[in-house]
C-alpha cells in the first residue's frame, strides 16, 4: 500500500499524528475532490464518468493536514477518503462499505497515525465494534461522536439564547434518538427542557432510552411516526443515519428551531421547513490554524466559513493536540454529559469552538425571533 500523498516526496513528509477518515457527502463533493486530485490542467470529468469511476477508487490519503492549537501545540495528519460512493451508503452495501472502512483504517495504521477519527458513516457501519478494524498496536480509533454531541448541544443552547427562546419550557424532538449521537444529545438536554419526543424506527430501543431518562423530571414521548410529533416541537435535532437527505419535517411549527446534524444531511431539500430556523449542527471551527497540502480548502470542508469541520473529525485532532491518544468515543450509546463536558473543554483549550451558524442557503443572520 502506497501511503504517499500526491505531489509530496515521502522523505519530506512530516510525521503523522492523526488520520481523519471521511467519505463524500454528495456527488458534487466527490466531483470536487476528484478534480482537485487530477489537477487544474485536466478538464473536469463529466458526472456520469465520475459515477462510473468512483466505486473503483480505493481509500487513500488525499491531503496532509496541519493544525495549530491556540495553546502552542501542533499536530500533523492525513485526510483519508474512503470514497464510499454517495449512493451506496444504504443497508444493501454494508459489507462493501465495511471493506472500504477497514482499508482506510489499514492505510492510517501503515502511515503511523496514533489516533484515527472515523467520520460519519465510517463509524456507523462498524456499529461500535472496533474489533472489526485491522489491529494496529500503536493506533487507536475514535468515532468522534462525543465532540459532535457537544457542538449540537452548544448550538441549540446558543441559538435559544440568541433568539430569546425559553429552553426550559421547550418541547425537544430528536430524530434518530436511539443512535450514538441522538442518545448523547438526549442525555445532555433532557434535564433542561420540559418535554422530549424521541423518534426512531425500533420501538424497543426507544423504550429502553425512555426508561433510562426516567428521573430527569422531563415528559417523555416515544414514537416511530415523525409527522405525529413534529408540529408540537419547538426544537428539533435531526441525527438519523440516513444515506441521503430525505427527511421531511412537513408539520414542523413555523417558529421552530431545527438542527440538522446528519453527515450526509438529514433534511430533504423538499422539506417544508421554510418558516422554521434550520442550522447545520455538530460542526466546529479551528481558530489556531489549519492548512491542507495540497490545498483542498473549501473542497474538503465545503462551508461558508473557514476552517470549519465535522465534530467527529475534530475530536481526533483535539485529542492529538492534548496528547491523549485514546478511544475517547467508542460507540454506541455511551456518550454521557460528563464526557461531553470533558471533550468540549479539551477542544476549547486548543481553540476548537462551535462553528458559526449556517445552512444550505449560507450564513444565518443572528437576529432575535
Ligand atoms: N455533524 C457531525 O459532525 C456528525 C458527526 C458524527 C455523525 N454524524 C451523523 O449523525 C447521524 C447519526 O450518527 P450515529 O453515529 O448516531 O448513528 P447511529 O448510532 O447508527 O444511529 C442512527 C439513529 O438513526 C435512527 N434511524 C435510522 N434510520 C432512520 C429513519 N429512517 N427514520 C428515523 N430514524 C432512523 C436509528 O434508529 P432505528 O434504526 O431504530 O431507526 C438510530 O436511532 C449520521 O448522519 C452521522 O453521519 C454527524
PDB file of N, CA, C and O in Angstrom, residues 19 84 115 137 160 246 267 280 286 315 320 335:
ATOM      1  N   UNK A  19      -5.173  10.598  11.824  1.00  0.00           N
ATOM      2  CA  UNK A  19      -5.795  10.443  10.496  1.00  0.00           C
ATOM      3  C   UNK A  19      -7.289  10.685  10.642  1.00  0.00           C
ATOM      4  O   UNK A  19      -7.887  10.366  11.676  1.00  0.00           O
ATOM      5  N   UNK A  84     -16.470   6.021  -0.380  1.00  0.00           N
ATOM      6  CA  UNK A  84     -17.750   5.286  -0.455  1.00  0.00           C
ATOM      7  C   UNK A  84     -18.643   6.095  -1.393  1.00  0.00           C
ATOM      8  O   UNK A  84     -18.882   7.292  -1.143  1.00  0.00           O
ATOM      9  N   UNK A 115      -3.867   8.202  16.280  1.00  0.00           N
ATOM     10  CA  UNK A 115      -5.319   8.204  16.539  1.00  0.00           C
ATOM     11  C   UNK A 115      -6.047   8.441  15.219  1.00  0.00           C
ATOM     12  O   UNK A 115      -5.576   9.217  14.379  1.00  0.00           O
ATOM     13  N   UNK A 137      -1.034  -1.853  16.769  1.00  0.00           N
ATOM     14  CA  UNK A 137      -0.657  -1.732  18.188  1.00  0.00           C
ATOM     15  C   UNK A 137      -0.513  -0.282  18.638  1.00  0.00           C
ATOM     16  O   UNK A 137      -0.794   0.070  19.770  1.00  0.00           O
ATOM     17  N   UNK A 160     -30.898  29.261  21.125  1.00  0.00           N
ATOM     18  CA  UNK A 160     -32.020  29.619  22.005  1.00  0.00           C
ATOM     19  C   UNK A 160     -31.742  30.959  22.685  1.00  0.00           C
ATOM     20  O   UNK A 160     -32.623  31.823  22.768  1.00  0.00           O
ATOM     21  N   UNK A 246     -33.280  12.957   3.100  1.00  0.00           N
ATOM     22  CA  UNK A 246     -34.614  12.514   2.702  1.00  0.00           C
ATOM     23  C   UNK A 246     -35.684  12.778   3.757  1.00  0.00           C
ATOM     24  O   UNK A 246     -36.835  12.415   3.573  1.00  0.00           O
ATOM     25  N   UNK A 267     -32.135  16.459   6.301  1.00  0.00           N
ATOM     26  CA  UNK A 267     -33.322  17.115   5.730  1.00  0.00           C
ATOM     27  C   UNK A 267     -33.322  17.086   4.208  1.00  0.00           C
ATOM     28  O   UNK A 267     -32.327  17.458   3.564  1.00  0.00           O
ATOM     29  N   UNK A 280     -27.122  23.861  10.366  1.00  0.00           N
ATOM     30  CA  UNK A 280     -26.359  22.619  10.305  1.00  0.00           C
ATOM     31  C   UNK A 280     -25.563  22.505  11.604  1.00  0.00           C
ATOM     32  O   UNK A 280     -24.816  23.429  11.963  1.00  0.00           O
ATOM     33  N   UNK A 286     -11.720  25.502  13.772  1.00  0.00           N
ATOM     34  CA  UNK A 286     -10.348  25.557  14.299  1.00  0.00           C
ATOM     35  C   UNK A 286      -9.865  27.001  14.197  1.00  0.00           C
ATOM     36  O   UNK A 286      -9.882  27.584  13.108  1.00  0.00           O
ATOM     37  N   UNK A 315     -12.675  15.767  16.778  1.00  0.00           N
ATOM     38  CA  UNK A 315     -12.358  15.109  18.062  1.00  0.00           C
ATOM     39  C   UNK A 315     -10.957  14.486  18.023  1.00  0.00           C
ATOM     40  O   UNK A 315     -10.180  14.632  18.973  1.00  0.00           O
ATOM     41  N   UNK A 320      -5.357  14.749  19.776  1.00  0.00           N
ATOM     42  CA  UNK A 320      -3.933  14.765  19.396  1.00  0.00           C
ATOM     43  C   UNK A 320      -3.246  15.989  20.005  1.00  0.00           C
ATOM     44  O   UNK A 320      -2.165  15.881  20.589  1.00  0.00           O
ATOM     45  N   UNK A 335     -22.349   7.882  25.303  1.00  0.00           N
ATOM     46  CA  UNK A 335     -21.995   9.302  25.467  1.00  0.00           C
ATOM     47  C   UNK A 335     -22.781   9.902  26.630  1.00  0.00           C
ATOM     48  O   UNK A 335     -24.012   9.869  26.638  1.00  0.00           O
TER      49      UNK A 335
END
